[in-house]
Short mmCIF file of N, CA, C and O in Angstrom, two decimals:
data_model
loop_
_atom_site.label_atom_id
_atom_site.label_comp_id
_atom_site.label_asym_id
_atom_site.label_seq_id
_atom_site.Cartn_x
_atom_site.Cartn_y
_atom_site.Cartn_z
N MET A 1 0.69 -1.23 -0.07
CA MET A 1 -0.38 -0.16 -0.05
C MET A 1 0.68 1.21 -0.11
O MET A 1 0.37 2.45 -0.28
N SER A 2 2.35 0.99 0.56
CA SER A 2 2.92 2.35 0.58
C SER A 2 3.44 2.65 -0.75
O SER A 2 3.31 2.00 -1.94
N GLY A 3 3.49 4.09 -1.18
CA GLY A 3 3.64 4.70 -2.52
C GLY A 3 2.31 5.16 -3.39
O GLY A 3 2.54 5.14 -4.30
N VAL A 4 1.01 4.20 -2.75
CA VAL A 4 -0.04 4.56 -3.70
C VAL A 4 -0.86 5.57 -3.20
O VAL A 4 -1.22 5.91 -2.07
N ASN A 5 -1.11 6.78 -4.00
CA ASN A 5 -1.26 8.11 -3.97
C ASN A 5 -2.46 8.02 -4.74
O ASN A 5 -2.84 8.06 -5.95
N ASN A 6 -4.07 7.57 -3.91
CA ASN A 6 -5.37 8.20 -4.57
C ASN A 6 -5.44 9.06 -4.72
O ASN A 6 -6.91 9.49 -5.08
N ASN A 7 -5.02 10.03 -4.02
CA ASN A 7 -5.30 11.64 -4.17
C ASN A 7 -4.48 12.60 -4.84
O ASN A 7 -3.62 13.10 -3.77
N PRO A 8 -4.40 12.47 -6.34
CA PRO A 8 -3.31 13.52 -6.63
C PRO A 8 -3.42 14.70 -6.51
O PRO A 8 -4.43 15.38 -6.17
N GLY A 9 -2.13 15.40 -6.32
CA GLY A 9 -2.13 16.83 -5.61
C GLY A 9 -2.23 16.71 -4.35
O GLY A 9 -1.61 17.81 -4.10
N LYS A 10 -2.39 15.76 -3.32
CA LYS A 10 -2.28 16.04 -2.22
C LYS A 10 -1.08 15.20 -1.56
O LYS A 10 -0.38 14.64 -2.38
N VAL A 11 -0.09 15.40 -0.42
CA VAL A 11 1.02 15.03 0.15
C VAL A 11 0.46 13.70 0.45
O VAL A 11 -0.31 13.68 1.81
N PRO A 12 1.44 12.30 0.00
CA PRO A 12 0.95 11.36 0.36
C PRO A 12 1.48 11.16 2.05
O PRO A 12 2.01 11.72 2.44
N LEU A 13 0.94 10.19 2.57
CA LEU A 13 0.91 10.50 3.99
C LEU A 13 2.19 9.62 4.19
O LEU A 13 2.83 8.79 3.76
N PRO A 14 2.69 9.87 5.39
CA PRO A 14 4.22 8.88 5.69
C PRO A 14 4.13 7.57 5.77
O PRO A 14 2.56 7.27 6.52
N ASP A 15 4.96 6.46 5.55
CA ASP A 15 4.71 5.03 6.19
C ASP A 15 4.66 5.30 7.78
O ASP A 15 5.29 5.84 7.99
N ILE A 16 3.60 4.18 8.31
CA ILE A 16 3.75 3.99 9.90
C ILE A 16 4.67 2.94 9.90
O ILE A 16 4.83 1.70 9.16
N PRO A 17 6.03 3.48 11.05
CA PRO A 17 6.91 2.48 11.35
C PRO A 17 6.54 1.20 12.07
O PRO A 17 4.94 1.49 12.82
N GLU A 18 6.66 0.25 11.67
CA GLU A 18 5.81 -0.89 12.46
C GLU A 18 6.52 -1.07 14.08
O GLU A 18 8.18 -0.84 14.34
N PRO A 19 6.32 -1.39 15.03
CA PRO A 19 6.44 -0.83 16.60
C PRO A 19 7.30 -2.18 16.75
O PRO A 19 7.04 -3.31 16.37
N VAL A 20 8.37 -1.88 17.38
CA VAL A 20 9.67 -2.59 17.84
C VAL A 20 9.60 -2.73 19.32
O VAL A 20 9.38 -1.83 19.99
N LEU A 21 9.33 -4.05 19.39
CA LEU A 21 8.85 -4.61 21.23
C LEU A 21 10.10 -5.06 21.75
O LEU A 21 11.20 -5.94 22.06
N ASN A 22 10.84 -3.51 22.55
CA ASN A 22 11.98 -3.92 23.03
C ASN A 22 11.70 -3.87 24.53
O ASN A 22 12.08 -2.66 24.87
N ASP A 23 11.98 -4.81 25.38
CA ASP A 23 11.57 -4.69 26.61
C ASP A 23 13.35 -5.00 27.36
O ASP A 23 14.14 -5.85 26.99
N PRO A 24 13.33 -3.88 28.07
CA PRO A 24 14.83 -3.77 28.38
C PRO A 24 14.98 -5.38 29.77
O PRO A 24 16.07 -5.38 30.02
N ARG A 25 14.19 -5.31 29.89
CA ARG A 25 13.93 -6.73 31.34
C ARG A 25 14.32 -7.79 30.77
O ARG A 25 13.53 -8.25 29.36
N PRO A 26 14.77 -8.60 31.23
CA PRO A 26 15.10 -10.05 30.62
C PRO A 26 14.31 -10.86 30.55
O PRO A 26 13.28 -10.96 31.97
N ALA A 27 13.80 -11.79 29.76
CA ALA A 27 12.86 -12.80 30.24
C ALA A 27 12.98 -13.84 32.01
O ALA A 27 14.36 -13.55 31.90
N PRO A 28 12.28 -14.22 32.19
CA PRO A 28 12.59 -15.04 33.41
C PRO A 28 12.95 -16.36 33.08
O PRO A 28 12.28 -16.73 32.23
N ASP A 29 14.23 -16.60 33.90
CA ASP A 29 14.46 -17.68 33.81
C ASP A 29 13.43 -18.63 33.87
O ASP A 29 13.13 -18.92 35.03
N ARG A 30 13.67 -20.07 33.50
CA ARG A 30 12.59 -20.85 33.34
C ARG A 30 13.07 -21.43 35.14
O ARG A 30 12.47 -21.71 35.91
N ASP A 31 14.31 -21.25 35.55
CA ASP A 31 14.47 -21.94 36.75
C ASP A 31 14.33 -21.27 37.86
O ASP A 31 13.48 -21.68 39.32
N GLN A 32 14.03 -19.85 37.39
CA GLN A 32 13.16 -18.67 38.70
C GLN A 32 12.10 -19.34 38.98
O GLN A 32 11.23 -18.76 40.35
N VAL A 33 11.36 -19.47 37.78
CA VAL A 33 9.61 -19.73 37.67
C VAL A 33 9.75 -20.85 38.42
O VAL A 33 8.71 -21.14 39.59
N VAL A 34 10.60 -21.74 38.29
CA VAL A 34 10.36 -23.62 39.07
C VAL A 34 10.42 -23.34 40.24
O VAL A 34 10.09 -23.80 41.24
N SER A 35 11.77 -22.27 41.06
CA SER A 35 11.54 -22.17 42.10
C SER A 35 10.90 -21.14 42.74
O SER A 35 10.36 -21.93 44.16
N ALA A 36 10.35 -20.65 42.06
CA ALA A 36 9.07 -19.74 42.94
C ALA A 36 7.58 -20.54 43.21
O ALA A 36 7.41 -20.22 44.14
N PHE A 37 7.41 -21.48 42.04
CA PHE A 37 6.37 -22.17 42.28
C PHE A 37 6.74 -23.16 43.46
O PHE A 37 5.77 -23.94 44.45
N LYS A 38 8.06 -23.89 43.64
CA LYS A 38 8.50 -24.60 44.95
C LYS A 38 8.39 -23.84 46.29
O LYS A 38 8.08 -24.78 47.03
N THR A 39 8.34 -23.13 46.36
CA THR A 39 7.94 -22.28 47.67
C THR A 39 6.90 -22.56 48.13
O THR A 39 6.51 -22.14 49.26
N LEU A 40 5.49 -22.81 47.45
CA LEU A 40 4.25 -22.64 47.67
C LEU A 40 4.00 -23.95 48.44
O LEU A 40 4.20 -24.98 47.86
N GLU A 41 3.32 -23.57 49.55
CA GLU A 41 2.71 -24.80 50.09
C GLU A 41 1.39 -24.32 50.56
O GLU A 41 1.26 -24.35 51.45
N PRO A 42 0.38 -25.16 49.53
CA PRO A 42 -1.03 -24.60 49.79
C PRO A 42 -1.76 -24.84 51.23
O PRO A 42 -2.59 -23.99 51.51
N THR A 43 -1.27 -25.87 51.90
CA THR A 43 -1.78 -26.41 53.37
C THR A 43 -1.47 -24.96 54.27
O THR A 43 -2.13 -24.95 54.96
N ARG A 44 -0.08 -24.98 54.13
CA ARG A 44 0.30 -23.85 54.79
C ARG A 44 -0.55 -22.47 54.41
O ARG A 44 -0.73 -21.57 55.76
N ASP A 45 -0.34 -21.89 53.34
CA ASP A 45 -0.51 -20.76 53.04
C ASP A 45 -2.08 -20.69 53.35
O ASP A 45 -2.38 -20.06 53.80
N PHE A 46 -2.93 -21.49 52.91
CA PHE A 46 -3.98 -21.36 53.19
C PHE A 46 -4.50 -21.53 54.93
O PHE A 46 -5.74 -20.87 55.02
N SER A 47 -3.97 -21.98 55.18
CA SER A 47 -4.53 -21.88 56.78
C SER A 47 -4.11 -21.01 57.44
O SER A 47 -4.21 -20.62 58.59
N THR A 48 -2.64 -20.34 56.86
CA THR A 48 -2.50 -19.02 57.92
C THR A 48 -3.34 -17.75 57.16
O THR A 48 -3.10 -16.72 57.66
N MET A 49 -3.78 -18.05 56.20
CA MET A 49 -4.33 -17.08 55.27
C MET A 49 -5.65 -16.38 56.47
O MET A 49 -5.63 -14.99 56.46
N ARG A 50 -6.42 -17.12 57.55
CA ARG A 50 -7.09 -16.41 57.96
C ARG A 50 -6.75 -15.50 59.28
O ARG A 50 -7.28 -14.64 59.71
N LYS A 51 -5.19 -15.49 59.48
CA LYS A 51 -4.56 -15.03 60.40
C LYS A 51 -3.96 -14.13 60.08
O LYS A 51 -3.57 -12.74 60.59
N SER A 52 -4.34 -13.68 58.40
CA SER A 52 -3.90 -12.33 57.90
C SER A 52 -4.76 -11.00 58.19
O SER A 52 -6.38 -11.09 58.45
N PRO A 53 -4.23 -9.79 58.50
CA PRO A 53 -5.17 -8.69 59.50
C PRO A 53 -6.59 -8.67 58.38
O PRO A 53 -7.19 -7.84 58.84
N CYS A 54 -6.22 -8.50 57.20
CA CYS A 54 -7.74 -8.22 56.26
C CYS A 54 -8.15 -9.26 55.39
O CYS A 54 -8.92 -8.77 54.88
N ALA A 55 -8.29 -10.40 55.70
CA ALA A 55 -8.82 -11.61 54.66
C ALA A 55 -10.19 -11.24 55.13
O ALA A 55 -10.64 -12.18 54.34
N LYS A 56 -10.57 -11.46 56.11
CA LYS A 56 -12.08 -11.92 56.74
C LYS A 56 -12.77 -10.80 55.39
O LYS A 56 -13.79 -10.81 55.40
N GLU A 57 -12.25 -9.32 56.55
CA GLU A 57 -13.12 -8.35 55.49
C GLU A 57 -13.12 -8.56 54.25
O GLU A 57 -14.09 -7.83 53.07
N SER A 58 -11.79 -8.68 53.56
CA SER A 58 -11.94 -8.87 52.18
C SER A 58 -12.52 -10.04 51.59
O SER A 58 -13.25 -9.37 50.36
N PHE A 59 -12.61 -10.81 52.01
CA PHE A 59 -13.45 -12.01 51.44
C PHE A 59 -14.97 -11.83 51.81
O PHE A 59 -15.77 -11.73 50.62
N ILE A 60 -15.51 -11.16 52.59
CA ILE A 60 -16.83 -10.80 52.67
C ILE A 60 -17.13 -9.64 51.72
O ILE A 60 -18.45 -9.82 51.23
N ASP A 61 -16.75 -8.60 51.58
CA ASP A 61 -16.53 -7.99 50.87
C ASP A 61 -16.94 -8.27 49.40
O ASP A 61 -17.86 -7.91 48.53
N GLY A 62 -15.75 -8.93 48.98
CA GLY A 62 -15.62 -9.61 47.93
C GLY A 62 -16.95 -10.44 47.31
O GLY A 62 -17.49 -10.37 46.30
N ALA A 63 -17.33 -11.38 48.33
CA ALA A 63 -18.43 -12.29 48.23
C ALA A 63 -19.65 -11.40 47.99
O ALA A 63 -20.65 -11.80 47.21
N ALA A 64 -19.88 -10.62 48.71
CA ALA A 64 -20.98 -9.64 48.69
C ALA A 64 -21.10 -8.53 47.29
O ALA A 64 -22.15 -8.90 46.80
N PHE A 65 -19.95 -8.22 47.16
CA PHE A 65 -20.32 -7.41 45.69
C PHE A 65 -20.35 -8.65 44.23
O PHE A 65 -21.38 -8.01 43.72
N GLY A 66 -19.42 -9.34 44.68
CA GLY A 66 -19.82 -10.54 43.23
C GLY A 66 -21.20 -11.11 43.67
O GLY A 66 -21.87 -11.73 42.52
N LEU A 67 -21.88 -11.52 44.76
CA LEU A 67 -23.32 -11.86 44.76
C LEU A 67 -23.87 -10.65 44.13
O LEU A 67 -25.19 -10.94 43.18
N GLY A 68 -24.03 -9.38 44.31
CA GLY A 68 -24.54 -8.18 43.85
C GLY A 68 -24.47 -8.15 42.51
O GLY A 68 -25.42 -7.86 41.75
N VAL A 69 -23.29 -8.14 41.83
CA VAL A 69 -23.17 -7.93 40.57
C VAL A 69 -23.53 -9.17 39.77
O VAL A 69 -24.14 -9.26 38.80
N GLY A 70 -23.50 -10.32 40.42
CA GLY A 70 -24.19 -11.44 39.66
C GLY A 70 -25.92 -11.46 39.41
O GLY A 70 -25.83 -11.72 38.32
N LEU A 71 -26.32 -11.16 40.44
CA LEU A 71 -27.57 -10.95 40.62
C LEU A 71 -27.89 -9.66 39.44
O LEU A 71 -29.48 -10.35 39.25
N LEU A 72 -27.58 -8.85 39.98
CA LEU A 72 -27.84 -7.71 39.27
C LEU A 72 -28.21 -8.31 37.41
O LEU A 72 -28.55 -7.42 36.55
N LYS A 73 -26.79 -8.34 37.26
CA LYS A 73 -26.87 -9.37 35.62
C LYS A 73 -27.73 -10.37 35.36
O LYS A 73 -28.29 -10.15 34.47
N ALA A 74 -27.92 -10.82 36.34
CA ALA A 74 -29.06 -12.18 35.93
C ALA A 74 -30.06 -11.56 35.78
O ALA A 74 -31.22 -11.92 34.61
N MET A 75 -30.70 -10.54 36.55
CA MET A 75 -31.89 -9.76 36.20
C MET A 75 -31.79 -9.01 35.22
O MET A 75 -32.99 -9.16 34.26
N ARG A 76 -31.09 -8.43 34.77
CA ARG A 76 -30.96 -7.64 33.37
C ARG A 76 -31.35 -8.17 32.17
O ARG A 76 -32.03 -7.76 31.44
N SER A 77 -30.11 -9.30 32.39
CA SER A 77 -29.76 -10.09 30.85
C SER A 77 -30.60 -11.71 30.48
O SER A 77 -30.97 -11.97 29.75
N GLY A 78 -30.23 -12.06 32.16
CA GLY A 78 -31.34 -13.22 32.29
C GLY A 78 -30.16 -14.64 31.75
O GLY A 78 -30.86 -15.43 31.58
N ALA A 79 -29.27 -14.27 31.22
CA ALA A 79 -28.25 -15.51 30.67
C ALA A 79 -27.55 -15.22 32.22
O ALA A 79 -26.38 -15.00 32.80
N GLY A 80 -27.53 -16.87 32.30
CA GLY A 80 -27.48 -17.18 33.66
C GLY A 80 -25.91 -17.40 34.02
O GLY A 80 -25.29 -17.29 34.59
N ARG A 81 -24.96 -18.21 32.77
CA ARG A 81 -23.71 -18.15 32.66
C ARG A 81 -22.89 -16.44 32.81
O ARG A 81 -21.66 -16.67 33.18
N SER A 82 -23.49 -15.80 32.05
CA SER A 82 -22.60 -14.74 31.85
C SER A 82 -23.45 -13.75 33.57
O SER A 82 -21.95 -13.37 33.83
N ALA A 83 -23.85 -14.14 33.91
CA ALA A 83 -24.11 -13.87 35.20
C ALA A 83 -23.44 -14.32 36.06
O ALA A 83 -22.39 -13.59 37.09
N MET A 84 -23.00 -15.68 35.85
CA MET A 84 -22.29 -16.42 37.07
C MET A 84 -20.72 -15.59 36.93
O MET A 84 -20.14 -15.43 37.84
N ASN A 85 -20.41 -15.81 35.33
CA ASN A 85 -19.13 -15.13 35.12
C ASN A 85 -18.46 -13.96 35.50
O ASN A 85 -17.83 -13.21 36.36
N TRP A 86 -20.03 -12.50 35.43
CA TRP A 86 -19.71 -11.63 35.91
C TRP A 86 -19.57 -11.39 37.56
O TRP A 86 -18.80 -10.62 38.05
N GLY A 87 -20.24 -12.67 38.37
CA GLY A 87 -20.31 -12.42 39.51
C GLY A 87 -18.75 -12.89 40.43
O GLY A 87 -18.58 -12.47 41.41
N ILE A 88 -18.43 -13.73 39.40
CA ILE A 88 -17.06 -14.18 40.11
C ILE A 88 -15.94 -12.94 39.66
O ILE A 88 -14.80 -12.77 40.36
N GLY A 89 -16.13 -12.53 38.65
CA GLY A 89 -15.30 -11.43 37.97
C GLY A 89 -14.99 -10.54 39.37
O GLY A 89 -14.19 -9.85 39.65
N GLY A 90 -16.49 -9.89 39.66
CA GLY A 90 -16.76 -9.00 40.42
C GLY A 90 -16.28 -9.43 41.70
O GLY A 90 -15.63 -8.42 42.89
N PHE A 91 -16.49 -10.62 42.05
CA PHE A 91 -15.25 -11.47 43.60
C PHE A 91 -14.22 -11.19 43.84
O PHE A 91 -13.64 -10.61 44.85
N PHE A 92 -13.38 -11.20 42.50
CA PHE A 92 -12.00 -11.39 42.59
C PHE A 92 -12.14 -9.85 42.56
O PHE A 92 -10.71 -9.24 43.25
N LEU A 93 -12.34 -9.07 41.81
CA LEU A 93 -12.01 -7.60 41.65
C LEU A 93 -12.51 -7.16 42.85
O LEU A 93 -11.33 -6.18 43.76
N ALA A 94 -13.17 -7.07 43.51
CA ALA A 94 -13.59 -6.84 45.10
C ALA A 94 -12.77 -7.11 46.14
O ALA A 94 -12.21 -6.13 46.66
N THR A 95 -12.58 -8.69 46.27
CA THR A 95 -11.46 -8.83 46.85
C THR A 95 -10.13 -8.36 46.90
O THR A 95 -9.40 -8.03 48.06
N ILE A 96 -9.77 -8.20 45.73
CA ILE A 96 -8.21 -8.09 45.62
C ILE A 96 -8.36 -6.28 45.87
O ILE A 96 -7.23 -5.55 46.83
N GLY A 97 -9.34 -5.65 45.50
CA GLY A 97 -9.62 -4.24 46.02
C GLY A 97 -9.51 -3.90 47.11
O GLY A 97 -8.55 -3.18 47.67
N THR A 98 -10.35 -4.77 48.32
CA THR A 98 -10.19 -4.22 49.18
C THR A 98 -9.44 -4.73 50.36
O THR A 98 -8.89 -4.16 51.30
N TRP A 99 -8.66 -5.87 50.04
CA TRP A 99 -7.41 -6.16 50.41
C TRP A 99 -6.07 -5.09 50.47
O TRP A 99 -5.67 -4.96 51.09
N GLU A 100 -6.02 -4.68 48.84
CA GLU A 100 -5.08 -3.96 49.00
C GLU A 100 -5.44 -2.74 49.45
O GLU A 100 -4.32 -1.85 50.28
N TYR A 101 -6.64 -2.00 49.75
CA TYR A 101 -6.65 -0.90 50.37
C TYR A 101 -6.25 -0.93 52.09
O TYR A 101 -6.19 -0.04 52.48
N CYS A 102 -6.98 -1.86 52.34
CA CYS A 102 -6.70 -2.56 53.75
C CYS A 102 -5.18 -2.32 54.07
O CYS A 102 -4.93 -1.60 54.83
N HIS A 103 -4.30 -3.09 53.38
CA HIS A 103 -3.10 -3.24 53.24
C HIS A 103 -2.39 -1.71 53.27
O HIS A 103 -1.39 -1.63 54.12
N TYR A 104 -2.96 -1.02 52.44
CA TYR A 104 -2.56 0.28 52.55
C TYR A 104 -2.77 1.00 53.78
O TYR A 104 -2.08 2.32 54.03
N MET A 105 -4.15 1.19 53.79
CA MET A 105 -4.26 1.86 55.37
C MET A 105 -3.19 1.47 56.38
O MET A 105 -2.64 2.16 57.18
N ILE A 106 -2.73 -0.05 56.67
CA ILE A 106 -2.08 -0.27 57.78
C ILE A 106 -0.72 0.09 57.18
O ILE A 106 -0.06 0.72 58.63
N ARG A 107 -0.25 0.68 55.99
CA ARG A 107 1.37 0.98 56.20
C ARG A 107 1.19 2.38 56.22
O ARG A 107 2.37 2.55 56.91
N GLN A 108 -0.01 3.47 55.95
CA GLN A 108 -0.18 4.55 56.07
C GLN A 108 0.10 4.74 57.84
O GLN A 108 0.57 5.41 58.60
N LYS A 109 -0.99 3.86 58.77
CA LYS A 109 -0.64 3.76 60.28
C LYS A 109 0.79 3.53 60.95
O LYS A 109 0.96 4.66 61.49
N ARG A 110 1.21 2.69 60.20
CA ARG A 110 2.72 2.46 60.61
C ARG A 110 3.29 3.75 60.24
O ARG A 110 4.80 3.87 61.17
N GLN A 111 3.24 3.91 59.04
CA GLN A 111 4.35 5.34 58.66
C GLN A 111 4.17 6.64 59.95
O GLN A 111 5.11 7.26 60.21
N ILE A 112 3.02 6.64 59.95
CA ILE A 112 2.80 8.04 60.93
C ILE A 112 2.99 7.79 62.62
O ILE A 112 3.42 8.30 62.80
N MET A 113 2.42 6.04 62.76
CA MET A 113 3.26 5.82 64.18
C MET A 113 4.72 5.93 63.86
O MET A 113 5.56 6.17 65.11
N ALA A 114 5.42 5.68 62.73
CA ALA A 114 7.23 5.38 63.15
C ALA A 114 7.37 6.83 63.00
O ALA A 114 8.45 7.34 63.36
N SER A 115 7.01 8.12 62.24
CA SER A 115 7.21 9.35 62.49
C SER A 115 7.02 10.25 63.61
O SER A 115 7.37 11.25 63.58
N GLY A 116 6.17 9.61 64.88
CA GLY A 116 6.07 10.03 65.69
C GLY A 116 4.72 11.12 66.05
O GLY A 116 4.53 11.76 66.61
N GLN A 117 3.86 11.25 64.57
CA GLN A 117 3.18 12.49 64.83
C GLN A 117 1.69 11.90 65.47
O GLN A 117 0.95 12.57 65.73
N MET A 118 1.69 10.37 65.79
CA MET A 118 0.38 9.90 66.22
C MET A 118 0.79 8.76 67.41
O MET A 118 1.73 7.81 66.74
N PRO A 119 0.71 9.26 68.63
CA PRO A 119 1.30 8.35 69.66
C PRO A 119 0.66 6.99 69.13
O PRO A 119 -0.43 6.77 69.24
N VAL A 120 1.73 5.89 69.70
CA VAL A 120 0.91 4.46 69.90
C VAL A 120 0.19 3.90 71.22
O VAL A 120 0.79 4.67 72.43
N VAL A 121 -0.88 3.71 71.28
CA VAL A 121 -1.99 3.75 72.48
C VAL A 121 -2.60 2.75 72.79
O VAL A 121 -3.45 2.13 71.52
N ASN A 122 -2.15 1.96 73.75
CA ASN A 122 -2.45 0.35 73.96
C ASN A 122 -3.96 0.64 74.65
O ASN A 122 -4.42 1.26 75.49
N THR A 123 -5.09 0.57 73.49
CA THR A 123 -6.71 0.42 74.18
C THR A 123 -7.14 0.04 75.53
O THR A 123 -7.86 0.21 76.21
N LEU A 124 -6.29 -1.40 75.59
CA LEU A 124 -6.72 -1.93 77.26
C LEU A 124 -6.30 -1.28 78.24
O LEU A 124 -6.95 -0.60 79.20
N ASP A 125 -4.89 -0.28 78.21
CA ASP A 125 -4.92 1.02 79.19
C ASP A 125 -5.65 1.91 79.26
O ASP A 125 -6.07 2.54 80.03
N VAL A 126 -6.33 2.55 78.13
CA VAL A 126 -7.22 3.45 78.27
C VAL A 126 -8.50 3.26 78.90
O VAL A 126 -9.20 3.70 79.38
N ASP A 127 -9.15 2.02 78.60
CA ASP A 127 -10.19 0.97 79.02
C ASP A 127 -10.04 1.40 80.74
O ASP A 127 -11.12 1.89 81.54
N ALA A 128 -9.14 0.56 81.26
CA ALA A 128 -8.65 0.53 82.49
C ALA A 128 -8.39 1.98 83.01
O ALA A 128 -9.25 1.65 84.23
N ALA A 129 -8.12 2.97 82.72
CA ALA A 129 -7.95 4.40 83.27
C ALA A 129 -9.72 4.92 83.13
O ALA A 129 -9.72 5.48 84.07
N LYS A 130 -10.13 4.91 82.23
CA LYS A 130 -11.60 4.86 82.46
C LYS A 130 -12.22 4.33 83.43
O LYS A 130 -13.53 4.74 84.07
N ARG A 131 -12.06 3.11 83.19
CA ARG A 131 -12.90 1.99 84.42
C ARG A 131 -12.46 2.76 85.63
O ARG A 131 -13.10 3.23 87.08
N ARG A 132 -11.18 2.85 86.07
CA ARG A 132 -10.73 3.99 87.29
C ARG A 132 -11.34 4.99 87.64
O ARG A 132 -11.28 5.16 88.62
N GLU A 133 -11.22 5.74 86.85
CA GLU A 133 -12.03 6.98 87.03
C GLU A 133 -13.42 7.06 87.18
O GLU A 133 -13.91 7.70 88.10
N ALA A 134 -14.08 5.90 86.76
CA ALA A 134 -15.26 5.89 87.01
C ALA A 134 -15.47 5.28 88.33
O ALA A 134 -16.70 5.67 89.28
N ILE A 135 -14.82 4.29 88.62
CA ILE A 135 -14.82 3.71 90.04
C ILE A 135 -14.65 5.27 91.27
O ILE A 135 -15.12 5.24 92.05
N ALA A 136 -13.94 5.95 90.82
CA ALA A 136 -13.51 6.97 91.74
C ALA A 136 -14.68 7.86 92.08
O ALA A 136 -14.34 8.55 93.20
N ALA A 137 -15.07 8.27 90.43
CA ALA A 137 -16.29 9.13 90.76
C ALA A 137 -17.27 8.55 91.71
O ALA A 137 -18.00 9.25 92.44
N ARG A 138 -17.24 7.38 91.40
CA ARG A 138 -18.35 6.54 92.41
C ARG A 138 -17.92 6.81 93.53
O ARG A 138 -19.12 7.27 94.40
N GLN A 139 -17.01 6.24 94.14
CA GLN A 139 -16.56 6.66 95.57
C GLN A 139 -16.82 8.08 95.86
O GLN A 139 -17.15 7.86 97.14
N ARG A 140 -16.57 8.93 95.30
CA ARG A 140 -16.48 10.18 95.91
C ARG A 140 -17.96 10.65 95.93
O ARG A 140 -18.46 11.47 96.95
N ASP A 141 -18.62 10.33 95.37
CA ASP A 141 -20.09 10.46 95.37
C ASP A 141 -20.76 10.09 96.70
O ASP A 141 -22.10 10.44 97.18
N VAL A 142 -20.33 9.04 97.21
CA VAL A 142 -20.92 8.09 98.38
C VAL A 142 -20.63 8.96 99.45
O VAL A 142 -19.83 9.62 99.90
#
């Protein structure tokens, strides 16, 4: 197609060069990928997942969002398989999003505490102090 000018008297368009894919990063070595998969232990990883600070909230939010998206899609289109796909996609999207947001907030709190802007307060000490004040106030009233 290059060199053909269907519009005599007009300047032809320049040729568009083909994109060159030059990724400066080297491709992952097969040994690196294999060693990464060898570090996975599903029984250990899934049994300790519940101890993660954001796991429960993320999965609950993801399930609710996925269920909502799936039901809305089913009511709107009536296609069951498509609605199920949308629901599963919504579950994964919401779970990952809330997980990342929760960990972002944890990092922010740690940075604030490390900088000294917000003192670290043990809530048990605060509750105990409030109880002591309440007991002292009652004893004064008696």
